[in-house]
mmCIF file of N, CA, C and O in Angstrom:
data_model
loop_
_atom_site.group_PDB
_atom_site.id
_atom_site.type_symbol
_atom_site.label_atom_id
_atom_site.label_comp_id
_atom_site.label_asym_id
_atom_site.label_seq_id
_atom_site.Cartn_x
_atom_site.Cartn_y
_atom_site.Cartn_z
ATOM 1 N N MET A 1 28.011 10.900 10.019
ATOM 2 C CA MET A 1 26.578 10.826 9.818
ATOM 3 C C MET A 1 25.922 12.144 10.208
ATOM 4 O O MET A 1 25.042 12.627 9.520
ATOM 5 N N LYS A 2 26.367 12.701 11.323
ATOM 6 C CA LYS A 2 25.773 13.949 11.794
ATOM 7 C C LYS A 2 26.064 15.087 10.820
ATOM 8 O O LYS A 2 25.213 15.931 10.575
ATOM 9 N N SER A 3 27.266 15.086 10.248
ATOM 10 C CA SER A 3 27.616 16.147 9.297
ATOM 11 C C SER A 3 26.773 16.029 8.022
ATOM 12 O O SER A 3 26.464 17.037 7.394
ATOM 13 N N ASN A 4 26.413 14.792 7.642
ATOM 14 C CA ASN A 4 25.550 14.599 6.476
ATOM 15 C C ASN A 4 24.177 15.211 6.712
ATOM 16 O O ASN A 4 23.611 15.833 5.818
ATOM 17 N N VAL A 5 23.650 15.009 7.910
ATOM 18 C CA VAL A 5 22.334 15.565 8.245
ATOM 19 C C VAL A 5 22.391 17.083 8.248
ATOM 20 O O VAL A 5 21.498 17.755 7.723
ATOM 21 N N VAL A 6 23.453 17.635 8.800
ATOM 22 C CA VAL A 6 23.622 19.092 8.834
ATOM 23 C C VAL A 6 23.737 19.635 7.410
ATOM 24 O O VAL A 6 23.122 20.654 7.070
ATOM 25 N N SER A 7 24.492 18.951 6.569
ATOM 26 C CA SER A 7 24.645 19.378 5.175
ATOM 27 C C SER A 7 23.316 19.326 4.441
ATOM 28 O O SER A 7 22.986 20.234 3.670
ATOM 29 N N LEU A 8 22.550 18.268 4.672
ATOM 30 C CA LEU A 8 21.247 18.134 4.032
ATOM 31 C C LEU A 8 20.307 19.255 4.476
ATOM 32 O O LEU A 8 19.600 19.843 3.656
ATOM 33 N N LYS A 9 20.310 19.561 5.760
ATOM 34 C CA LYS A 9 19.478 20.661 6.267
ATOM 35 C C LYS A 9 19.880 21.987 5.631
ATOM 36 O O LYS A 9 19.028 22.801 5.267
ATOM 37 N N ARG A 10 21.179 22.202 5.489
ATOM 38 C CA ARG A 10 21.675 23.434 4.879
ATOM 39 C C ARG A 10 21.242 23.528 3.421
ATOM 40 O O ARG A 10 20.798 24.591 2.956
ATOM 41 N N ILE A 11 21.328 22.432 2.697
ATOM 42 C CA ILE A 11 20.924 22.409 1.291
ATOM 43 C C ILE A 11 19.431 22.673 1.164
ATOM 44 O O ILE A 11 18.990 23.445 0.303
ATOM 45 N N ILE A 12 18.627 22.041 2.020
ATOM 46 C CA ILE A 12 17.177 22.250 1.978
ATOM 47 C C ILE A 12 16.840 23.708 2.285
ATOM 48 O O ILE A 12 15.966 24.304 1.645
ATOM 49 N N LYS A 13 17.531 24.293 3.235
ATOM 50 C CA LYS A 13 17.300 25.700 3.590
ATOM 51 C C LYS A 13 17.650 26.608 2.410
ATOM 52 O O LYS A 13 16.916 27.547 2.096
ATOM 53 N N GLN A 14 18.755 26.311 1.737
ATOM 54 C CA GLN A 14 19.152 27.115 0.575
ATOM 55 C C GLN A 14 18.156 26.972 -0.564
ATOM 56 O O GLN A 14 17.804 27.951 -1.217
ATOM 57 N N LEU A 15 17.691 25.740 -0.801
ATOM 58 C CA LEU A 15 16.692 25.528 -1.853
ATOM 59 C C LEU A 15 15.391 26.223 -1.510
ATOM 60 O O LEU A 15 14.710 26.770 -2.388
ATOM 61 N N SER A 16 15.022 26.210 -0.257
ATOM 62 C CA SER A 16 13.803 26.873 0.179
ATOM 63 C C SER A 16 13.882 28.377 -0.081
ATOM 64 O O SER A 16 12.884 29.018 -0.413
ATOM 65 N N TYR A 17 15.048 28.933 0.060
ATOM 66 C CA TYR A 17 15.241 30.366 -0.184
ATOM 67 C C TYR A 17 15.204 30.679 -1.679
ATOM 68 O O TYR A 17 14.650 31.693 -2.100
ATOM 69 N N ILE A 18 15.775 29.792 -2.495
ATOM 70 C CA ILE A 18 15.909 30.042 -3.931
ATOM 71 C C ILE A 18 14.611 29.775 -4.694
ATOM 72 O O ILE A 18 14.234 30.549 -5.570
ATOM 73 N N LEU A 19 13.919 28.676 -4.378
ATOM 74 C CA LEU A 19 12.766 28.247 -5.161
ATOM 75 C C LEU A 19 11.485 28.978 -4.765
ATOM 76 O O LEU A 19 11.281 29.322 -3.602
ATOM 77 N N THR A 20 10.619 29.148 -5.763
ATOM 78 C CA THR A 20 9.295 29.700 -5.486
ATOM 79 C C THR A 20 8.401 28.579 -4.965
ATOM 80 O O THR A 20 8.775 27.400 -5.005
ATOM 81 N N ASP A 21 7.197 28.938 -4.516
ATOM 82 C CA ASP A 21 6.270 27.920 -4.000
ATOM 83 C C ASP A 21 5.896 26.900 -5.067
ATOM 84 O O ASP A 21 5.821 25.705 -4.791
ATOM 85 N N ALA A 22 5.665 27.372 -6.277
ATOM 86 C CA ALA A 22 5.303 26.448 -7.368
ATOM 87 C C ALA A 22 6.460 25.495 -7.669
ATOM 88 O O ALA A 22 6.246 24.303 -7.916
ATOM 89 N N GLN A 23 7.673 26.010 -7.637
ATOM 90 C CA GLN A 23 8.840 25.162 -7.895
ATOM 91 C C GLN A 23 9.052 24.152 -6.771
ATOM 92 O O GLN A 23 9.472 23.027 -7.017
ATOM 93 N N LYS A 24 8.757 24.540 -5.542
ATOM 94 C CA LYS A 24 8.874 23.608 -4.418
ATOM 95 C C LYS A 24 7.885 22.463 -4.575
ATOM 96 O O LYS A 24 8.224 21.295 -4.350
ATOM 97 N N ARG A 25 6.635 22.783 -4.962
ATOM 98 C CA ARG A 25 5.629 21.734 -5.171
ATOM 99 C C ARG A 25 6.053 20.809 -6.309
ATOM 100 O O ARG A 25 5.925 19.589 -6.212
ATOM 101 N N ALA A 26 6.569 21.399 -7.389
ATOM 102 C CA ALA A 26 7.022 20.589 -8.518
ATOM 103 C C ALA A 26 8.177 19.684 -8.106
ATOM 104 O O ALA A 26 8.250 18.526 -8.530
ATOM 105 N N ALA A 27 9.073 20.177 -7.277
ATOM 106 C CA ALA A 27 10.209 19.374 -6.815
ATOM 107 C C ALA A 27 9.725 18.199 -5.968
ATOM 108 O O ALA A 27 10.253 17.083 -6.073
ATOM 109 N N ILE A 28 8.712 18.434 -5.137
ATOM 110 C CA ILE A 28 8.155 17.350 -4.317
ATOM 111 C C ILE A 28 7.501 16.298 -5.206
ATOM 112 O O ILE A 28 7.695 15.095 -5.005
ATOM 113 N N VAL A 29 6.758 16.742 -6.233
ATOM 114 C CA VAL A 29 6.119 15.801 -7.158
ATOM 115 C C VAL A 29 7.176 14.988 -7.903
ATOM 116 O O VAL A 29 7.046 13.764 -8.049
ATOM 117 N N VAL A 30 8.232 15.631 -8.345
ATOM 118 C CA VAL A 30 9.311 14.929 -9.055
ATOM 119 C C VAL A 30 9.970 13.909 -8.138
ATOM 120 O O VAL A 30 10.259 12.775 -8.553
ATOM 121 N N ALA A 31 10.206 14.274 -6.888
ATOM 122 C CA ALA A 31 10.826 13.340 -5.942
ATOM 123 C C ALA A 31 9.933 12.126 -5.707
ATOM 124 O O ALA A 31 10.425 10.987 -5.678
ATOM 125 N N ILE A 32 8.638 12.340 -5.563
ATOM 126 C CA ILE A 32 7.702 11.224 -5.366
ATOM 127 C C ILE A 32 7.676 10.330 -6.602
ATOM 128 O O ILE A 32 7.700 9.099 -6.495
ATOM 129 N N MET A 33 7.668 10.948 -7.779
ATOM 130 C CA MET A 33 7.673 10.156 -9.014
ATOM 131 C C MET A 33 8.965 9.351 -9.153
ATOM 132 O O MET A 33 8.948 8.219 -9.641
ATOM 133 N N MET A 34 10.088 9.907 -8.713
ATOM 134 C CA MET A 34 11.358 9.183 -8.758
ATOM 135 C C MET A 34 11.320 7.963 -7.839
ATOM 136 O O MET A 34 11.806 6.883 -8.201
ATOM 137 N N ILE A 35 10.735 8.113 -6.658
ATOM 138 C CA ILE A 35 10.635 6.991 -5.719
ATOM 139 C C ILE A 35 9.751 5.898 -6.294
ATOM 140 O O ILE A 35 10.090 4.708 -6.245
ATOM 141 N N ILE A 36 8.615 6.285 -6.883
ATOM 142 C CA ILE A 36 7.704 5.300 -7.482
ATOM 143 C C ILE A 36 8.373 4.590 -8.650
ATOM 144 O O ILE A 36 8.295 3.355 -8.770
ATOM 145 N N SER A 37 9.054 5.338 -9.514
ATOM 146 C CA SER A 37 9.697 4.703 -10.667
ATOM 147 C C SER A 37 10.834 3.775 -10.237
ATOM 148 O O SER A 37 11.053 2.736 -10.849
ATOM 149 N N SER A 38 11.574 4.139 -9.169
ATOM 150 C CA SER A 38 12.619 3.220 -8.698
ATOM 151 C C SER A 38 12.020 1.941 -8.154
ATOM 152 O O SER A 38 12.584 0.862 -8.336
ATOM 153 N N GLY A 39 10.884 2.042 -7.463
ATOM 154 C CA GLY A 39 10.216 0.834 -6.967
ATOM 155 C C GLY A 39 9.755 -0.057 -8.099
ATOM 156 O O GLY A 39 9.920 -1.277 -8.052
ATOM 157 N N LEU A 40 9.189 0.546 -9.149
ATOM 158 C CA LEU A 40 8.752 -0.246 -10.300
ATOM 159 C C LEU A 40 9.939 -0.869 -11.040
ATOM 160 O O LEU A 40 9.859 -2.006 -11.510
ATOM 161 N N GLU A 41 11.025 -0.139 -11.124
ATOM 162 C CA GLU A 41 12.220 -0.692 -11.764
ATOM 163 C C GLU A 41 12.776 -1.863 -10.959
ATOM 164 O O GLU A 41 13.180 -2.885 -11.516
ATOM 165 N N LEU A 42 12.769 -1.722 -9.647
ATOM 166 C CA LEU A 42 13.223 -2.809 -8.784
ATOM 167 C C LEU A 42 12.331 -4.035 -8.951
ATOM 168 O O LEU A 42 12.818 -5.165 -9.014
ATOM 169 N N LEU A 43 11.036 -3.805 -9.050
ATOM 170 C CA LEU A 43 10.098 -4.913 -9.266
ATOM 171 C C LEU A 43 10.377 -5.617 -10.586
ATOM 172 O O LEU A 43 10.395 -6.841 -10.664
ATOM 173 N N GLY A 44 10.638 -4.838 -11.622
ATOM 174 C CA GLY A 44 10.923 -5.422 -12.931
ATOM 175 C C GLY A 44 12.206 -6.231 -12.940
ATOM 176 O O GLY A 44 12.259 -7.343 -13.472
ATOM 177 N N VAL A 45 13.243 -5.706 -12.331
ATOM 178 C CA VAL A 45 14.525 -6.421 -12.300
ATOM 179 C C VAL A 45 14.417 -7.673 -11.437
ATOM 180 O O VAL A 45 14.942 -8.725 -11.791
ATOM 181 N N SER A 46 13.720 -7.567 -10.317
ATOM 182 C CA SER A 46 13.607 -8.732 -9.439
ATOM 183 C C SER A 46 12.711 -9.813 -10.031
ATOM 184 O O SER A 46 12.752 -10.953 -9.589
ATOM 185 N N ALA A 47 11.910 -9.484 -11.042
ATOM 186 C CA ALA A 47 11.081 -10.498 -11.694
ATOM 187 C C ALA A 47 11.872 -11.322 -12.702
ATOM 188 O O ALA A 47 11.484 -12.444 -13.037
ATOM 189 N N ILE A 48 12.978 -10.803 -13.162
ATOM 190 C CA ILE A 48 13.767 -11.503 -14.185
ATOM 191 C C ILE A 48 14.482 -12.724 -13.625
ATOM 192 O O ILE A 48 14.496 -13.783 -14.251
ATOM 193 N N PHE A 49 15.062 -12.614 -12.451
ATOM 194 C CA PHE A 49 15.858 -13.718 -11.915
ATOM 195 C C PHE A 49 15.048 -14.989 -11.664
ATOM 196 O O PHE A 49 15.479 -16.075 -12.067
ATOM 197 N N PRO A 50 13.875 -14.926 -11.036
ATOM 198 C CA PRO A 50 13.092 -16.163 -10.904
ATOM 199 C C PRO A 50 12.662 -16.725 -12.259
ATOM 200 O O PRO A 50 12.607 -17.941 -12.445
ATOM 201 N N PHE A 51 12.403 -15.846 -13.223
ATOM 202 C CA PHE A 51 12.021 -16.313 -14.557
ATOM 203 C C PHE A 51 13.174 -17.063 -15.217
ATOM 204 O O PHE A 51 12.970 -18.122 -15.828
ATOM 205 N N LEU A 52 14.383 -16.537 -15.094
ATOM 206 C CA LEU A 52 15.550 -17.238 -15.653
ATOM 207 C C LEU A 52 15.760 -18.585 -14.965
ATOM 208 O O LEU A 52 16.118 -19.572 -15.612
ATOM 209 N N GLN A 53 15.532 -18.631 -13.662
ATOM 210 C CA GLN A 53 15.658 -19.889 -12.936
ATOM 211 C C GLN A 53 14.623 -20.898 -13.434
ATOM 212 O O GLN A 53 14.917 -22.069 -13.616
ATOM 213 N N MET A 54 13.416 -20.424 -13.681
ATOM 214 C CA MET A 54 12.368 -21.320 -14.192
ATOM 215 C C MET A 54 12.699 -21.839 -15.581
ATOM 216 O O MET A 54 12.402 -22.977 -15.911
ATOM 217 N N MET A 55 13.321 -20.972 -16.401
ATOM 218 C CA MET A 55 13.676 -21.406 -17.753
ATOM 219 C C MET A 55 14.780 -22.450 -17.726
ATOM 220 O O MET A 55 14.783 -23.364 -18.553
ATOM 221 N N THR A 56 15.715 -22.324 -16.797
ATOM 222 C CA THR A 56 16.817 -23.286 -16.754
ATOM 223 C C THR A 56 16.410 -24.600 -16.103
ATOM 224 O O THR A 56 16.967 -25.641 -16.434
ATOM 225 N N MET A 57 15.466 -24.541 -15.168
ATOM 226 C CA MET A 57 15.000 -25.756 -14.491
ATOM 227 C C MET A 57 13.467 -25.794 -14.476
ATOM 228 O O MET A 57 12.833 -25.530 -13.458
ATOM 229 N N PRO A 58 12.831 -26.101 -15.616
ATOM 230 C CA PRO A 58 11.362 -26.070 -15.682
ATOM 231 C C PRO A 58 10.693 -27.122 -14.792
ATOM 232 O O PRO A 58 9.522 -26.971 -14.448
ATOM 233 N N ALA A 59 11.420 -28.133 -14.385
ATOM 234 C CA ALA A 59 10.825 -29.166 -13.523
ATOM 235 C C ALA A 59 10.481 -28.613 -12.141
ATOM 236 O O ALA A 59 9.638 -29.169 -11.441
ATOM 237 N N THR A 60 11.107 -27.519 -11.755
ATOM 238 C CA THR A 60 10.848 -26.946 -10.426
ATOM 239 C C THR A 60 9.638 -26.004 -10.403
ATOM 240 O O THR A 60 9.318 -25.447 -9.360
ATOM 241 N N LEU A 61 8.972 -25.850 -11.547
ATOM 242 C CA LEU A 61 7.833 -24.931 -11.608
ATOM 243 C C LEU A 61 6.737 -25.287 -10.613
ATOM 244 O O LEU A 61 6.189 -24.413 -9.945
ATOM 245 N N LYS A 62 6.412 -26.560 -10.524
ATOM 246 C CA LYS A 62 5.310 -26.976 -9.653
ATOM 247 C C LYS A 62 5.652 -26.835 -8.173
ATOM 248 O O LYS A 62 4.768 -26.858 -7.335
ATOM 249 N N GLN A 63 6.918 -26.662 -7.860
ATOM 250 C CA GLN A 63 7.326 -26.507 -6.463
ATOM 251 C C GLN A 63 7.230 -25.064 -5.984
ATOM 252 O O GLN A 63 7.215 -24.811 -4.794
ATOM 253 N N LYS A 64 7.159 -24.126 -6.898
ATOM 254 C CA LYS A 64 7.070 -22.710 -6.526
ATOM 255 C C LYS A 64 5.648 -22.387 -6.085
ATOM 256 O O LYS A 64 4.688 -22.665 -6.792
ATOM 257 N N TRP A 65 5.505 -21.763 -4.901
ATOM 258 C CA TRP A 65 4.171 -21.476 -4.376
ATOM 259 C C TRP A 65 3.422 -20.469 -5.241
ATOM 260 O O TRP A 65 2.209 -20.530 -5.361
ATOM 261 N N TYR A 66 4.142 -19.557 -5.887
ATOM 262 C CA TYR A 66 3.482 -18.539 -6.696
ATOM 263 C C TYR A 66 3.130 -19.026 -8.092
ATOM 264 O O TYR A 66 2.487 -18.321 -8.851
ATOM 265 N N ILE A 67 3.541 -20.239 -8.440
ATOM 266 C CA ILE A 67 3.176 -20.844 -9.718
ATOM 267 C C ILE A 67 2.184 -21.991 -9.513
ATOM 268 O O ILE A 67 1.394 -22.304 -10.400
ATOM 269 N N ALA A 68 2.195 -22.581 -8.332
ATOM 270 C CA ALA A 68 1.352 -23.758 -8.069
ATOM 271 C C ALA A 68 -0.127 -23.470 -8.273
ATOM 272 O O ALA A 68 -0.869 -24.357 -8.702
ATOM 273 N N TRP A 69 -0.569 -22.244 -7.998
ATOM 274 C CA TRP A 69 -1.993 -21.948 -8.161
ATOM 275 C C TRP A 69 -2.422 -22.004 -9.627
ATOM 276 O O TRP A 69 -3.574 -22.302 -9.931
ATOM 277 N N ILE A 70 -1.497 -21.756 -10.566
ATOM 278 C CA ILE A 70 -1.824 -21.886 -11.991
ATOM 279 C C ILE A 70 -2.159 -23.337 -12.308
ATOM 280 O O ILE A 70 -3.135 -23.620 -13.005
ATOM 281 N N TYR A 71 -1.359 -24.250 -11.755
ATOM 282 C CA TYR A 71 -1.601 -25.673 -11.995
ATOM 283 C C TYR A 71 -2.888 -26.134 -11.314
ATOM 284 O O TYR A 71 -3.529 -27.073 -11.775
ATOM 285 N N ARG A 72 -3.268 -25.501 -10.214
ATOM 286 C CA ARG A 72 -4.526 -25.859 -9.557
ATOM 287 C C ARG A 72 -5.725 -25.443 -10.398
ATOM 288 O O ARG A 72 -6.696 -26.174 -10.498
ATOM 289 N N PHE A 73 -5.670 -24.252 -10.999
ATOM 290 C CA PHE A 73 -6.806 -23.768 -11.791
ATOM 291 C C PHE A 73 -6.840 -24.365 -13.190
ATOM 292 O O PHE A 73 -7.913 -24.570 -13.748
ATOM 293 N N ILE A 74 -5.671 -24.625 -13.773
ATOM 294 C CA ILE A 74 -5.590 -25.194 -15.124
ATOM 295 C C ILE A 74 -4.681 -26.423 -15.066
ATOM 296 O O ILE A 74 -3.492 -26.356 -15.369
ATOM 297 N N PRO A 75 -5.225 -27.578 -14.674
ATOM 298 C CA PRO A 75 -4.366 -28.768 -14.497
ATOM 299 C C PRO A 75 -3.729 -29.284 -15.791
ATOM 300 O O PRO A 75 -2.694 -29.935 -15.756
ATOM 301 N N SER A 76 -4.315 -28.985 -16.944
ATOM 302 C CA SER A 76 -3.795 -29.535 -18.195
ATOM 303 C C SER A 76 -2.715 -28.658 -18.837
ATOM 304 O O SER A 76 -2.230 -28.978 -19.919
ATOM 305 N N ILE A 77 -2.314 -27.583 -18.188
ATOM 306 C CA ILE A 77 -1.328 -26.666 -18.762
ATOM 307 C C ILE A 77 0.071 -27.284 -18.693
ATOM 308 O O ILE A 77 0.418 -27.977 -17.746
ATOM 309 N N THR A 78 0.851 -27.058 -19.747
ATOM 310 C CA THR A 78 2.214 -27.609 -19.788
ATOM 311 C C THR A 78 3.205 -26.592 -19.215
ATOM 312 O O THR A 78 2.894 -25.409 -19.072
ATOM 313 N N GLU A 79 4.413 -27.080 -18.946
ATOM 314 C CA GLU A 79 5.453 -26.201 -18.412
ATOM 315 C C GLU A 79 5.810 -25.104 -19.410
ATOM 316 O O GLU A 79 6.029 -23.953 -19.028
ATOM 317 N N GLN A 80 5.845 -25.468 -20.682
ATOM 318 C CA GLN A 80 6.179 -24.488 -21.718
ATOM 319 C C GLN A 80 5.112 -23.389 -21.771
ATOM 320 O O GLN A 80 5.449 -22.209 -21.892
ATOM 321 N N GLN A 81 3.846 -23.745 -21.652
ATOM 322 C CA GLN A 81 2.779 -22.743 -21.663
ATOM 323 C C GLN A 81 2.860 -21.824 -20.449
ATOM 324 O O GLN A 81 2.614 -20.618 -20.547
ATOM 325 N N VAL A 82 3.218 -22.377 -19.304
ATOM 326 C CA VAL A 82 3.380 -21.557 -18.102
ATOM 327 C C VAL A 82 4.517 -20.569 -18.297
ATOM 328 O O VAL A 82 4.392 -19.376 -17.958
ATOM 329 N N LEU A 83 5.640 -21.030 -18.842
ATOM 330 C CA LEU A 83 6.770 -20.129 -19.079
ATOM 331 C C LEU A 83 6.415 -19.017 -20.066
ATOM 332 O O LEU A 83 6.803 -17.862 -19.874
ATOM 333 N N ILE A 84 5.664 -19.355 -21.096
ATOM 334 C CA ILE A 84 5.242 -18.342 -22.067
ATOM 335 C C ILE A 84 4.333 -17.321 -21.396
ATOM 336 O O ILE A 84 4.491 -16.108 -21.589
ATOM 337 N N ALA A 85 3.396 -17.786 -20.584
ATOM 338 C CA ALA A 85 2.482 -16.875 -19.889
ATOM 339 C C ALA A 85 3.241 -15.956 -18.931
ATOM 340 O O ALA A 85 2.986 -14.746 -18.875
ATOM 341 N N ILE A 86 4.192 -16.511 -18.193
ATOM 342 C CA ILE A 86 4.981 -15.700 -17.267
ATOM 343 C C ILE A 86 5.823 -14.695 -18.043
ATOM 344 O O ILE A 86 5.959 -13.539 -17.636
ATOM 345 N N GLY A 87 6.385 -15.107 -19.174
ATOM 346 C CA GLY A 87 7.154 -14.189 -20.013
ATOM 347 C C GLY A 87 6.303 -13.033 -20.514
ATOM 348 O O GLY A 87 6.746 -11.880 -20.515
ATOM 349 N N ILE A 88 5.072 -13.314 -20.901
ATOM 350 C CA ILE A 88 4.157 -12.262 -21.351
ATOM 351 C C ILE A 88 3.846 -11.299 -20.213
ATOM 352 O O ILE A 88 3.813 -10.078 -20.404
ATOM 353 N N VAL A 89 3.636 -11.837 -19.018
ATOM 354 C CA VAL A 89 3.362 -10.982 -17.853
ATOM 355 C C VAL A 89 4.559 -10.089 -17.555
ATOM 356 O O VAL A 89 4.399 -8.892 -17.261
ATOM 357 N N ILE A 90 5.758 -10.624 -17.648
ATOM 358 C CA ILE A 90 6.966 -9.831 -17.370
ATOM 359 C C ILE A 90 7.136 -8.741 -18.423
ATOM 360 O O ILE A 90 7.474 -7.591 -18.116
ATOM 361 N N ILE A 91 6.867 -9.070 -19.677
ATOM 362 C CA ILE A 91 6.945 -8.054 -20.744
ATOM 363 C C ILE A 91 5.922 -6.949 -20.490
ATOM 364 O O ILE A 91 6.233 -5.755 -20.625
ATOM 365 N N ALA A 92 4.696 -7.338 -20.103
ATOM 366 C CA ALA A 92 3.667 -6.341 -19.793
ATOM 367 C C ALA A 92 4.095 -5.473 -18.613
ATOM 368 O O ALA A 92 3.848 -4.255 -18.603
ATOM 369 N N LEU A 93 4.737 -6.096 -17.642
ATOM 370 C CA LEU A 93 5.217 -5.343 -16.488
ATOM 371 C C LEU A 93 6.250 -4.301 -16.910
ATOM 372 O O LEU A 93 6.217 -3.162 -16.443
ATOM 373 N N TYR A 94 7.143 -4.677 -17.820
ATOM 374 C CA TYR A 94 8.149 -3.728 -18.299
ATOM 375 C C TYR A 94 7.516 -2.620 -19.124
ATOM 376 O O TYR A 94 7.945 -1.471 -19.073
ATOM 377 N N LEU A 95 6.500 -2.946 -19.911
ATOM 378 C CA LEU A 95 5.834 -1.915 -20.704
ATOM 379 C C LEU A 95 5.053 -0.940 -19.850
ATOM 380 O O LEU A 95 4.878 0.215 -20.211
ATOM 381 N N LEU A 96 4.603 -1.441 -18.711
ATOM 382 C CA LEU A 96 3.882 -0.574 -17.777
ATOM 383 C C LEU A 96 4.834 0.468 -17.250
ATOM 384 O O LEU A 96 4.572 1.609 -17.112
#
């Protein structure tokens, strides 16, 4: 672990010597964008598994706390309509 930290410090020092100030700023922006995009990708992937579970067992929809509020606001909504709405939200999330 200690050798990894030393290696990382050495690499950062070498990059600091090679890159100009503008390139350093661009590298920081790229790194931040990579972290944000990985978080969004993780959110998208983690949204698929509960959706698949809901599709296989639609009777459990009313038991999920994050779906129950839909039934509170729209009591006449069917399970199929809820699944369609959630599918649309997931598609929108992926397009985002």
